[in-house]
Short mmCIF file of N, CA, C and O in Angstrom, two decimals:
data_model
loop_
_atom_site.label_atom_id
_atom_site.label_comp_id
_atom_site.label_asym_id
_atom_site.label_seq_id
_atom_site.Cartn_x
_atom_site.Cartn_y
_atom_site.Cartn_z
N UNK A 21 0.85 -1.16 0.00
CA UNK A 21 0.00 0.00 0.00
C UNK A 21 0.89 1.23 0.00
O UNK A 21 1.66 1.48 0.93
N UNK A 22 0.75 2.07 -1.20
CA UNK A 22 1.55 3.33 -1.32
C UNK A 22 0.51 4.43 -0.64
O UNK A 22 -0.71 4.52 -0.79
N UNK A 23 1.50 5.34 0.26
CA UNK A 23 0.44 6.12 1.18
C UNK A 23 1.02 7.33 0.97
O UNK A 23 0.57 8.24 1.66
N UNK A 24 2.15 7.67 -0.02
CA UNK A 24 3.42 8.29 0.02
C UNK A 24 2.51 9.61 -1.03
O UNK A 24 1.41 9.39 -1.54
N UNK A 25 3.34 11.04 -1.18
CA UNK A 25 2.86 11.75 -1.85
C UNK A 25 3.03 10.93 -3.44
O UNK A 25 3.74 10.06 -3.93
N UNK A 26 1.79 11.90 -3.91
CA UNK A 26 1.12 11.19 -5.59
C UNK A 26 0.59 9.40 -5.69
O UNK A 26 0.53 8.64 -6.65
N UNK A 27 0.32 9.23 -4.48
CA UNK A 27 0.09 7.64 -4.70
C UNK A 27 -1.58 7.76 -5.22
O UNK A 27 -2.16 6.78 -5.68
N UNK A 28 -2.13 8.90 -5.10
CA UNK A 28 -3.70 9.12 -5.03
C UNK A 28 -3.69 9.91 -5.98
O UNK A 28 -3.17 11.02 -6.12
N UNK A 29 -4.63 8.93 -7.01
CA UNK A 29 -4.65 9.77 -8.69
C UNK A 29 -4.87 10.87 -8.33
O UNK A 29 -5.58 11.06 -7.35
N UNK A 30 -4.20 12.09 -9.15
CA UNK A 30 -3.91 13.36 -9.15
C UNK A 30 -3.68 14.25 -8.11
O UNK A 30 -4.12 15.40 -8.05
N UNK A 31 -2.88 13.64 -7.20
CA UNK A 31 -2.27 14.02 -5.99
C UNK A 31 -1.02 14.32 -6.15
O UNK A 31 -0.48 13.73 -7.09
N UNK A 32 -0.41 15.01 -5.60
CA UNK A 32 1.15 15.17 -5.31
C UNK A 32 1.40 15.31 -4.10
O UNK A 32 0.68 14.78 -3.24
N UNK A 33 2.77 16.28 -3.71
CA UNK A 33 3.23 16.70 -2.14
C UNK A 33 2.50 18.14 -1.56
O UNK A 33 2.71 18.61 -0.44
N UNK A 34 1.61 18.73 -2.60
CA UNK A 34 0.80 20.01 -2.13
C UNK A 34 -0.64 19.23 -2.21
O UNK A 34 -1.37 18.79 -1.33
N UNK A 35 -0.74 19.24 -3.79
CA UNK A 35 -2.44 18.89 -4.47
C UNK A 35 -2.77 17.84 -3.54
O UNK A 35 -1.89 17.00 -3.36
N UNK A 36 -3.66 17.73 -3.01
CA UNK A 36 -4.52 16.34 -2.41
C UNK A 36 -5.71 16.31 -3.28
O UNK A 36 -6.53 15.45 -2.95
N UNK A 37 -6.05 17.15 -4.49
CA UNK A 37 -7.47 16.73 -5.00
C UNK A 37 -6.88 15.59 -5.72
O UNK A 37 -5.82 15.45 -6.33
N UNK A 38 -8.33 14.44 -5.37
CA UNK A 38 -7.93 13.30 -6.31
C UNK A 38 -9.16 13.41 -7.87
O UNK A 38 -10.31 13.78 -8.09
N UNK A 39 -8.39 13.03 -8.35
CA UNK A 39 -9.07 12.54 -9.80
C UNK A 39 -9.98 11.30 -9.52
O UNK A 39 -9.67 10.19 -9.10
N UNK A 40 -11.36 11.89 -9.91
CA UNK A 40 -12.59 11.09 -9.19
C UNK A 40 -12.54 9.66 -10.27
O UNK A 40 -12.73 8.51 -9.86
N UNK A 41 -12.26 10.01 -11.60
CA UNK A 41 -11.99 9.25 -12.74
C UNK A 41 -10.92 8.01 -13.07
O UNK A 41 -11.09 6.97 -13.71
N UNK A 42 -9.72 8.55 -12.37
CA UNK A 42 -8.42 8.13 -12.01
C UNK A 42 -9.23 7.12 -11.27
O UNK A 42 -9.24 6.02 -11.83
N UNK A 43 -9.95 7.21 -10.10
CA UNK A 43 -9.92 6.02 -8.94
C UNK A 43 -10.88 5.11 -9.90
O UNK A 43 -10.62 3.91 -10.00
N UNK A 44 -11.91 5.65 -10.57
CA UNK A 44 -12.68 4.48 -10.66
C UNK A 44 -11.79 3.37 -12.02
O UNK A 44 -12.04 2.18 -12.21
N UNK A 45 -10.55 4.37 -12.95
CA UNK A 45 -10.18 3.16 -13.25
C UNK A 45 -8.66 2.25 -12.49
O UNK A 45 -7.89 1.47 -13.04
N UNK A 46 -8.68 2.67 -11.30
CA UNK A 46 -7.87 1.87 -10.38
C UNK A 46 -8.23 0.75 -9.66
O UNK A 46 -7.44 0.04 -9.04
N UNK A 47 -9.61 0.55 -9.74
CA UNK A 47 -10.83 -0.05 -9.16
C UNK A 47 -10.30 -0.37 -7.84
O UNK A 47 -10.14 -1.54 -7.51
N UNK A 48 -9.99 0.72 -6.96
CA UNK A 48 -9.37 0.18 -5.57
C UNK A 48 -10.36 -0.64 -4.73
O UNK A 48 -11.56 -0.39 -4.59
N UNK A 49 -9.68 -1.63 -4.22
CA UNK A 49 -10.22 -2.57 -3.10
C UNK A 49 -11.01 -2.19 -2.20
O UNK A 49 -12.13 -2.69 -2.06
N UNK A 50 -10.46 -1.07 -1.31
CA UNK A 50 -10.76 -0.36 -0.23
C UNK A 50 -10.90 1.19 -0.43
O UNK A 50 -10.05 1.65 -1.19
N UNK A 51 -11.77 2.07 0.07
CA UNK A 51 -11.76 3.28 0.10
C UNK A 51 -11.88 3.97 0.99
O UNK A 51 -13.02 3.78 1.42
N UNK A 52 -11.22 4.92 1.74
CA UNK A 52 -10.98 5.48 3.25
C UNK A 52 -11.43 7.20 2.64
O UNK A 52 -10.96 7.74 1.64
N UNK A 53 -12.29 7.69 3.45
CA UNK A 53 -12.79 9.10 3.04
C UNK A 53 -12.78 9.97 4.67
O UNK A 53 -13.27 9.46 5.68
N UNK A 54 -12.26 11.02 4.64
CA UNK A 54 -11.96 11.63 5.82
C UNK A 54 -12.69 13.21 5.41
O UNK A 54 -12.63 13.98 4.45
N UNK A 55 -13.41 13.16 6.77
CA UNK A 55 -14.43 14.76 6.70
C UNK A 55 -14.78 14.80 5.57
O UNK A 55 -14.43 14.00 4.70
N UNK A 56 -15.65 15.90 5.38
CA UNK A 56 -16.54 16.27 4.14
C UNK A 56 -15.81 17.63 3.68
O UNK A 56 -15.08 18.32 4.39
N UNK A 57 -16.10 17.83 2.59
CA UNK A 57 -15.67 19.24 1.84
C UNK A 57 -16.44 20.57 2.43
O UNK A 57 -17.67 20.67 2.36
N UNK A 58 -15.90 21.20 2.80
CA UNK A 58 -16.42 22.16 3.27
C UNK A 58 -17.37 22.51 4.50
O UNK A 58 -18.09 23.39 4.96
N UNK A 59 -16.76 20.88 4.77
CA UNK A 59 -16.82 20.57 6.55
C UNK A 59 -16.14 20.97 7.62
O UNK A 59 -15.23 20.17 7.82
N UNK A 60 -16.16 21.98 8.54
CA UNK A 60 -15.01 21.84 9.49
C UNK A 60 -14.90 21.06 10.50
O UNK A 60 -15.82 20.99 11.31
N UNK A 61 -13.43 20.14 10.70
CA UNK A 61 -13.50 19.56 11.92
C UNK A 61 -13.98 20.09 13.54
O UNK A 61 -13.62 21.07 14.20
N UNK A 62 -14.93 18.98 13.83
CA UNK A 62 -15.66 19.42 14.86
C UNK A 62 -15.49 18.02 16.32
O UNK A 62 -15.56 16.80 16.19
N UNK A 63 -15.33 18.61 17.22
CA UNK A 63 -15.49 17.56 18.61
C UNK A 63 -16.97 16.55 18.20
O UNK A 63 -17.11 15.33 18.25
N UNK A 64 -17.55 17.20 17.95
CA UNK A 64 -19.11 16.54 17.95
C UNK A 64 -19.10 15.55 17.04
O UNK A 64 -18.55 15.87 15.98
N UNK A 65 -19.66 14.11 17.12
CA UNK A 65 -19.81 13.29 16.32
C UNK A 65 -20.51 13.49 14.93
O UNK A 65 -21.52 14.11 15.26
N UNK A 66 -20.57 13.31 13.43
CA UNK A 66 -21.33 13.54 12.88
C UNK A 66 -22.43 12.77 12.86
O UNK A 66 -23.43 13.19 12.29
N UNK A 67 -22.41 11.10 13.68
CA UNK A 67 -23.49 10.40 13.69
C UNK A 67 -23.73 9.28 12.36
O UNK A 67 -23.16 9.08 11.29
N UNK A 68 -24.59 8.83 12.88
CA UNK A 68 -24.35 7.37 11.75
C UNK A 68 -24.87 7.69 10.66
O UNK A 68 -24.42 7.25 9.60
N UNK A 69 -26.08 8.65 10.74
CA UNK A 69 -27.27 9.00 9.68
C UNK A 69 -25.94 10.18 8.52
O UNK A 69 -25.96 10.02 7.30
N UNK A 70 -25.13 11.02 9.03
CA UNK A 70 -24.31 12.25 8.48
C UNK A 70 -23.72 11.13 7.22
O UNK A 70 -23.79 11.14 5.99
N UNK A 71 -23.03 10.08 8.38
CA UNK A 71 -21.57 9.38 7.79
C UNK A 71 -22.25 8.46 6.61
O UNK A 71 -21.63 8.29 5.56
N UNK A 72 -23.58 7.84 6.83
CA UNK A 72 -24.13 7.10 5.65
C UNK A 72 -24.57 8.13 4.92
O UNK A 72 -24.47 7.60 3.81
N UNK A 73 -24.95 9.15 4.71
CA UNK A 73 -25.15 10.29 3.83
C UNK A 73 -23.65 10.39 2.95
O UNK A 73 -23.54 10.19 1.74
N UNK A 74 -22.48 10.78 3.92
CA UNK A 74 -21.68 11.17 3.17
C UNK A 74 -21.32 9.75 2.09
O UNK A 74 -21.29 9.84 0.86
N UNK A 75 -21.09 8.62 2.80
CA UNK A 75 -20.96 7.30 1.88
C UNK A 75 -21.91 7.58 1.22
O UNK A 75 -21.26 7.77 0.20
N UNK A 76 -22.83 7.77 0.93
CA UNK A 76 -24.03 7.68 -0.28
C UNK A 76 -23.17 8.33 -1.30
O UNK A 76 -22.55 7.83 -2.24
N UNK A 77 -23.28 9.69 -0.84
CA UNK A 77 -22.58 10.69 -1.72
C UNK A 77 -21.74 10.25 -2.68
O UNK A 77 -21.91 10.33 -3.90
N UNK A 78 -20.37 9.55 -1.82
CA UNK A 78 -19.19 9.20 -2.36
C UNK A 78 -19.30 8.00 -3.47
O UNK A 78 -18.43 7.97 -4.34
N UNK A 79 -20.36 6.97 -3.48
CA UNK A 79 -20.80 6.01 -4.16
C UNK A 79 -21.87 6.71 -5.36
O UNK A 79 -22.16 5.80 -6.14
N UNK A 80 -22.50 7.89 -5.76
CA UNK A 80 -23.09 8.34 -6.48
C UNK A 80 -21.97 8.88 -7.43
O UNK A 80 -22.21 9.01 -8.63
N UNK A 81 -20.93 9.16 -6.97
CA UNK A 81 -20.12 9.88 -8.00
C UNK A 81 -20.14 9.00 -9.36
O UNK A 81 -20.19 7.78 -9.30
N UNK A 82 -20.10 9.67 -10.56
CA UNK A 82 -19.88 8.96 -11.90
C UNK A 82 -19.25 7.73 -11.92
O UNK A 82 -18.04 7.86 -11.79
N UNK A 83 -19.55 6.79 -12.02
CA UNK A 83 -19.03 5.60 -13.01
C UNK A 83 -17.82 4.06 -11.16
O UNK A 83 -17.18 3.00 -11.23
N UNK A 84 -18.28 5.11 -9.88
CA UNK A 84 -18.27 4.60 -8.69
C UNK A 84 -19.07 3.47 -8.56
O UNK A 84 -18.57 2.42 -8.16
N UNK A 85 -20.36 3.55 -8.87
CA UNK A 85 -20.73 2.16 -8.82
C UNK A 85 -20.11 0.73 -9.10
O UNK A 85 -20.35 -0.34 -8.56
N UNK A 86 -18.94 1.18 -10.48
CA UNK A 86 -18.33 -0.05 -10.98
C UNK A 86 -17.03 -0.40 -10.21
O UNK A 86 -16.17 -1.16 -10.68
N UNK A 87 -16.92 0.25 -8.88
CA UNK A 87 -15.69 0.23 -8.23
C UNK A 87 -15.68 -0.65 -7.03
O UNK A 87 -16.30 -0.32 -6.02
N UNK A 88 -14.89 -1.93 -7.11
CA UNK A 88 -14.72 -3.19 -6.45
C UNK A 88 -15.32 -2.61 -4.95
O UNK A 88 -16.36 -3.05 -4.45
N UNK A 89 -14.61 -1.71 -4.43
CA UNK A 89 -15.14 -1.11 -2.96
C UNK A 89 -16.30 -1.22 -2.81
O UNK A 89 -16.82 -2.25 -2.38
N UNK A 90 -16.98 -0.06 -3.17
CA UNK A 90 -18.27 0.24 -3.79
C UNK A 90 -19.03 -0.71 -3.68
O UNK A 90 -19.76 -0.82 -2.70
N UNK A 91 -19.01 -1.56 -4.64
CA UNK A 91 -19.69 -2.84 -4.72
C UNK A 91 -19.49 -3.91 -3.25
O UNK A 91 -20.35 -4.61 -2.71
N UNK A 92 -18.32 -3.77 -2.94
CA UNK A 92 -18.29 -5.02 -1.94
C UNK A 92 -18.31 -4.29 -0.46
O UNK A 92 -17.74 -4.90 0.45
N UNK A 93 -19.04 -2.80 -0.11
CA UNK A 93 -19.39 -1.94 0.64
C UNK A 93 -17.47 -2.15 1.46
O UNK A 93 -17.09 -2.92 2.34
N UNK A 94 -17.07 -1.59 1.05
CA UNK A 94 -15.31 -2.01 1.58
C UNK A 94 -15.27 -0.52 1.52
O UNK A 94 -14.55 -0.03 0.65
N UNK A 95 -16.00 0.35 2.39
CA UNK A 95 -15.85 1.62 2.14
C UNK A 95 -15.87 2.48 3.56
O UNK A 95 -16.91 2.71 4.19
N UNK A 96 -14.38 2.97 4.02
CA UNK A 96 -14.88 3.59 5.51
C UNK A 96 -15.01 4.85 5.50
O UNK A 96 -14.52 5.54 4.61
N UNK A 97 -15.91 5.47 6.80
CA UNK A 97 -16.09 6.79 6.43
C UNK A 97 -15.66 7.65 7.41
O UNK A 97 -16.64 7.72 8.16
N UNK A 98 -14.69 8.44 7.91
CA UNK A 98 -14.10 9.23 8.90
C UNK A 98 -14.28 10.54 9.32
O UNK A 98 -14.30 11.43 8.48
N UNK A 99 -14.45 10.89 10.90
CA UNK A 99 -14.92 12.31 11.08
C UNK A 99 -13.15 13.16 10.98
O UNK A 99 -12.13 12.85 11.59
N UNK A 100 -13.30 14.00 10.22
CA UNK A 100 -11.41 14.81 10.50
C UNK A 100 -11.20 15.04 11.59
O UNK A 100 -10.03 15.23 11.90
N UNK A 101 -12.43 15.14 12.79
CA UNK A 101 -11.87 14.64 13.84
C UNK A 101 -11.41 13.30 14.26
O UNK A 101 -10.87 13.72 15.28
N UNK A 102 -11.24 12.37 14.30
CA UNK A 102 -10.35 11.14 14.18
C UNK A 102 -9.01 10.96 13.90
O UNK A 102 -8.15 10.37 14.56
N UNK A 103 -8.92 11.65 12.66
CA UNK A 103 -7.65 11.65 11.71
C UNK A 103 -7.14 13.41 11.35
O UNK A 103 -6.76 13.73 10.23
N UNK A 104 -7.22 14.51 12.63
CA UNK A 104 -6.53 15.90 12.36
C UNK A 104 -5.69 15.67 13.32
O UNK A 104 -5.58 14.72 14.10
N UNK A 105 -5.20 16.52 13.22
CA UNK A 105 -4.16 17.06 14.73
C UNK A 105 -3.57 16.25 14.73
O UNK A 105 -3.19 15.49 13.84
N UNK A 106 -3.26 16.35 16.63
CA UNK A 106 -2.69 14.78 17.07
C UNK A 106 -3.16 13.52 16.95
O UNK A 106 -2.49 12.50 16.87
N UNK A 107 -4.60 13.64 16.95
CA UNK A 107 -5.64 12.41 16.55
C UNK A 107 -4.90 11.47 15.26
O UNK A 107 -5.19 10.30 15.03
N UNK A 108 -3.91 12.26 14.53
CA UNK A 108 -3.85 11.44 13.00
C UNK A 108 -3.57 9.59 13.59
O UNK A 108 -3.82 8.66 12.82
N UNK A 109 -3.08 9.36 14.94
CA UNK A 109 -2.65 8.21 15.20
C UNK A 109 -3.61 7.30 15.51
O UNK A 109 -3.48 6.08 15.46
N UNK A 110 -4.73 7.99 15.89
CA UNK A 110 -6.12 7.21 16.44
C UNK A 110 -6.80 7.07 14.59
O UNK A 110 -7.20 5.98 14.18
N UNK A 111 -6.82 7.83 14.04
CA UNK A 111 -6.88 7.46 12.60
C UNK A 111 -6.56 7.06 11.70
O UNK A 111 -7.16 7.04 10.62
N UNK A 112 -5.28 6.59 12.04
CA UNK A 112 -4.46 5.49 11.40
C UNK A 112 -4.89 3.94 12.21
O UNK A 112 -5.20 2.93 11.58
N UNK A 113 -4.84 4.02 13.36
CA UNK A 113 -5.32 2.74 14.00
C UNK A 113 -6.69 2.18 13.70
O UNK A 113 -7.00 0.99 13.81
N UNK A 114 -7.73 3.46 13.17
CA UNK A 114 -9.06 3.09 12.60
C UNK A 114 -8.62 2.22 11.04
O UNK A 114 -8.78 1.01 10.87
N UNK A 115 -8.09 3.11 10.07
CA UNK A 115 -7.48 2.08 9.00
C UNK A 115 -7.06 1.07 9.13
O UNK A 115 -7.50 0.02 8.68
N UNK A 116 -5.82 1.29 9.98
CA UNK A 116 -5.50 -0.35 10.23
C UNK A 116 -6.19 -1.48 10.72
O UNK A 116 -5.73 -2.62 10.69
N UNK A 117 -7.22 -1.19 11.13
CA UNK A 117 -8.31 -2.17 11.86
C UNK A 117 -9.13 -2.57 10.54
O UNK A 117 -9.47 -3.72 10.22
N UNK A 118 -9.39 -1.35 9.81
CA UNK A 118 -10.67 -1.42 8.69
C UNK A 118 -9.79 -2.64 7.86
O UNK A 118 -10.18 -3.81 7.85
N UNK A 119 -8.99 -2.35 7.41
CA UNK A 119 -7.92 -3.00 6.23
C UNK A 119 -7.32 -4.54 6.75
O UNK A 119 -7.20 -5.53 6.03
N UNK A 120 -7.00 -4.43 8.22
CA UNK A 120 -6.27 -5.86 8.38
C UNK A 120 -7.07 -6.40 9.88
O UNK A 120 -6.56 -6.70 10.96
N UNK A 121 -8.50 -6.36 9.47
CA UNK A 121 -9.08 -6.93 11.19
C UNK A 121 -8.59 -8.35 11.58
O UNK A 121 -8.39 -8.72 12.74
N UNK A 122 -8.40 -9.09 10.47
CA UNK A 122 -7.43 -10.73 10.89
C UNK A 122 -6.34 -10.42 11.38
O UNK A 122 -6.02 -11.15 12.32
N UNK A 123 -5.30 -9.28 11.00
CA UNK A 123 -4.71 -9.04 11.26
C UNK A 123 -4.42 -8.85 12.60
O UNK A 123 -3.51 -9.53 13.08
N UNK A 124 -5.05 -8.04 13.32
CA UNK A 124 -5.22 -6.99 14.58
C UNK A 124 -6.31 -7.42 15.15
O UNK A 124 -7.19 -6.57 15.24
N UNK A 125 -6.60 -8.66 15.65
CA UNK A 125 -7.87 -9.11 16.77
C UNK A 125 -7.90 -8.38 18.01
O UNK A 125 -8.90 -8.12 18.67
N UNK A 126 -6.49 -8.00 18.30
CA UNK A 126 -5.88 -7.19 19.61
C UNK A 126 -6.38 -5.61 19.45
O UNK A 126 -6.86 -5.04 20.43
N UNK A 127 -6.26 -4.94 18.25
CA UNK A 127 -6.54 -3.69 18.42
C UNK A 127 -8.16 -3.24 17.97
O UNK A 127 -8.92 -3.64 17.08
N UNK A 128 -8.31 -2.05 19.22
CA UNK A 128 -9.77 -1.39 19.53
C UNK A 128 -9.46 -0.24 19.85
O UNK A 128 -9.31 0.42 20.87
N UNK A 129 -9.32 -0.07 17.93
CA UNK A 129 -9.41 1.81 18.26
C UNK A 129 -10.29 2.67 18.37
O UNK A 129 -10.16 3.87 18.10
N UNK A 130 -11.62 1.92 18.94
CA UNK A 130 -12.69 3.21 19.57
C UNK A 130 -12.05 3.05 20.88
O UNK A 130 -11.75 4.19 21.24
N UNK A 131 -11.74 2.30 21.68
CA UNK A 131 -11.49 2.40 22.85
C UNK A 131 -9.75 3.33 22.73
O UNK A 131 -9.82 3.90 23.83
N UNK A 132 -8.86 3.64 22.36
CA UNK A 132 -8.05 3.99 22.31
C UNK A 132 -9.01 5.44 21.88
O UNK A 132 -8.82 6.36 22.67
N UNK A 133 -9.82 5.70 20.95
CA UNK A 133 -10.16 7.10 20.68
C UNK A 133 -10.54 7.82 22.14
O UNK A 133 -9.96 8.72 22.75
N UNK A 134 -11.54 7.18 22.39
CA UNK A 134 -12.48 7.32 23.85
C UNK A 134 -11.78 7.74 24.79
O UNK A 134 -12.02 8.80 25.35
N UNK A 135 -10.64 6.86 25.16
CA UNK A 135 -9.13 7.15 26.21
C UNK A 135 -8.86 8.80 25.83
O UNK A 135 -8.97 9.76 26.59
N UNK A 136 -8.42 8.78 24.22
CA UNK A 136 -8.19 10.18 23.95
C UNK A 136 -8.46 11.60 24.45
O UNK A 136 -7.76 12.48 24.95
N UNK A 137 -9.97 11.46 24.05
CA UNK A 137 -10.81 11.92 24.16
C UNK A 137 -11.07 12.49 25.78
O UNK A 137 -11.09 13.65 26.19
N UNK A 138 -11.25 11.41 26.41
CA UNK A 138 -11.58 11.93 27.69
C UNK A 138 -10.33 12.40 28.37
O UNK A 138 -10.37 13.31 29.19
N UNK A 139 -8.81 11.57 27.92
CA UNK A 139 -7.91 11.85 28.98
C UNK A 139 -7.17 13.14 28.58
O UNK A 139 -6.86 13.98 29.42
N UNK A 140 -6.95 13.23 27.58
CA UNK A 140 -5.97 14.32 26.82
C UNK A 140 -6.85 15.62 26.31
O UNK A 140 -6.54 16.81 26.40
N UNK A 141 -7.93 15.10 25.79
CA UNK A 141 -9.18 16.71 25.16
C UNK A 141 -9.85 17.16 26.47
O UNK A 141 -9.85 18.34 26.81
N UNK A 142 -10.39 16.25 27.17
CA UNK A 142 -10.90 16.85 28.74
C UNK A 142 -12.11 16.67 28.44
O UNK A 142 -12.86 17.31 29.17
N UNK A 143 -12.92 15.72 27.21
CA UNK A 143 -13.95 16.25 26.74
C UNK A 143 -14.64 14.74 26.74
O UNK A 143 -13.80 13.84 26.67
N UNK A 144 -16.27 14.21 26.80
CA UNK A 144 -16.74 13.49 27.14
C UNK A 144 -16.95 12.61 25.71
O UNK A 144 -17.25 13.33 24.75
N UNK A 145 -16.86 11.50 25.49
CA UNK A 145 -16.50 10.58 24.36
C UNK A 145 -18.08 10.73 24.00
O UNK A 145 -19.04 10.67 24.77
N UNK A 146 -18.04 10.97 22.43
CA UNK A 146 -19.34 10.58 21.39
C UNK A 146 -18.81 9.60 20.66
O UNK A 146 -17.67 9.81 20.26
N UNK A 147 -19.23 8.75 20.41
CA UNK A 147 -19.91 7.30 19.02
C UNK A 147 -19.84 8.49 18.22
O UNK A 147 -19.90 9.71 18.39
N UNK A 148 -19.67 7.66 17.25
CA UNK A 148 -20.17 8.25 15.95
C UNK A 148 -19.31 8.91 14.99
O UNK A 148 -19.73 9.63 14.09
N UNK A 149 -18.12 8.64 15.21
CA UNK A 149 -16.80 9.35 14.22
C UNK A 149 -16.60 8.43 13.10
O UNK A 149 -15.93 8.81 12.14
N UNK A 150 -17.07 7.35 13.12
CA UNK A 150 -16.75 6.30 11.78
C UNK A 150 -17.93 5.38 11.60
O UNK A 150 -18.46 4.79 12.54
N UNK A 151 -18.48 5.27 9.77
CA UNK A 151 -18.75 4.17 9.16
C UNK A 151 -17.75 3.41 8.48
O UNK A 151 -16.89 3.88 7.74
N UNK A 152 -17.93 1.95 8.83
CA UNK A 152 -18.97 1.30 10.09
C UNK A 152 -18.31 1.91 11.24
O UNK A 152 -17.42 2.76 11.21
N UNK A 153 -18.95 1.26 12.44
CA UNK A 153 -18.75 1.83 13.12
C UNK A 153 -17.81 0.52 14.22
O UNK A 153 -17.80 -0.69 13.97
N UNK A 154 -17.14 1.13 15.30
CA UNK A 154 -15.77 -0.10 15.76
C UNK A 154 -16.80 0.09 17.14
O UNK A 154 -17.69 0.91 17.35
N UNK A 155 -16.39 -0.76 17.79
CA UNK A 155 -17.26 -0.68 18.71
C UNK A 155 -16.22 -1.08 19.81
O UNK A 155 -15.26 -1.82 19.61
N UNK A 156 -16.67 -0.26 21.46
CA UNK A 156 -15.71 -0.29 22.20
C UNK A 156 -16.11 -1.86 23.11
O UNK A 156 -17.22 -2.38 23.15
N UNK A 157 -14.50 -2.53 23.96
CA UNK A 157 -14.73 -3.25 24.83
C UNK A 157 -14.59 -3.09 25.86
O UNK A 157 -14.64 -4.01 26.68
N UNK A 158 -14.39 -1.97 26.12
CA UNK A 158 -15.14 -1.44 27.61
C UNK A 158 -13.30 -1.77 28.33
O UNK A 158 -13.08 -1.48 29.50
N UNK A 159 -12.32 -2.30 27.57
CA UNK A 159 -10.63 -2.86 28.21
C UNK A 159 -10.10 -1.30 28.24
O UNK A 159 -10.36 -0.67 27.22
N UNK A 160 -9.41 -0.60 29.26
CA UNK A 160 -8.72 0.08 29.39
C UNK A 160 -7.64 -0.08 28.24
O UNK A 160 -7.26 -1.14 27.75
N UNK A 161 -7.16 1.35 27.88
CA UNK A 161 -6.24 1.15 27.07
C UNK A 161 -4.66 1.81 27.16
O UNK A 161 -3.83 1.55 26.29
#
C-alpha cells in the first residue's frame, strides 16, 4: 500500500485533490474518506445518519458504482476529527483495523479514541466518528 505523496490519482506533495476518474479506473479494493468538503472539523460526532449520507454521496459519483469497494461496501467513512491534529494516530489505528481486522484481533481503536478523548481533550466521548462503526470493549487502554 503506497500512502506516500502522488500515490492518489492526481495528488502530489501540495495537491490532495484526487481525480474522481483516475480512482474508478484503479478499481481500488478499499476506500478510506476523511471529513466532508467544506466541513469543518468538529469535537461533535457527525453520527451514523451524516456518515451514511456522506458514503451515499461518495458512491453516487460517476461511473463509482463499478468500483470493487463500492460494490463489496469495503468503504470507511471518517470524522477529521479522528484523523486531524494529534488524533492522526487514532486514525491510522481506525485504517489499520478497517484493512487488516485478521490481522489486529488485539486492536480497539474506539477504545483507544475514547481514552483520547476523555484523557488528553478533557472532553466526554461521542460514538459516531466512523462508518462502520468499531465498537468499544469497555478494556482500558
Amino acid at each position: 500500500m503506497r500512502l506516500s505523496a502522488g500515490a492518489l490519482p492526481g495528488s502530489d506533495a501540495v495537491n490532495t485533490h484526487i481525480d474522481i476518474e483516475a480512482v474508478v479506473e484503479r478499481n481500488p479494493d478499499a476506500i478510506i474518506k476523511v471529513g466532508e468538503d467544506g466541513a469543518a472539523p468538529q469535537w461533535q460526532a457527525p453520527g451514523a445518519a451524516e456518515l451514511a449520507a456522506r458514503k451515499q454521496r461518495l458512491a453516487a459519483r460517476p461511473g463509482w458504482d463499478h468500483i470493487k469497494a463500492v460494490q463489496d461496501d469495503h468503504v470507511l467513512i471518517m470524522s477529521q476529527y479522528v484523523q486531524g491534529g494529534a488524533a492522526k494516530i487514532i486514525g491510522t489505528l481506525y485504517i489499520a483495523k478497517f484493512l487488516y481486522p485478521e490481522q489486529l484481533p488485539d486492536l480497539h481503536p474506539e477504545d483507544v479514541f475514547r481514552y483520547w478523548v476523555e484523557h488528553y481533550q478533557h472532553k466526554e466521548y461521542q460514538p459516531g466518528h466512523t462508518l462502520p462503526a468499531f465498537p468499544l470493549t469497555g478494556a482500558p487502554q
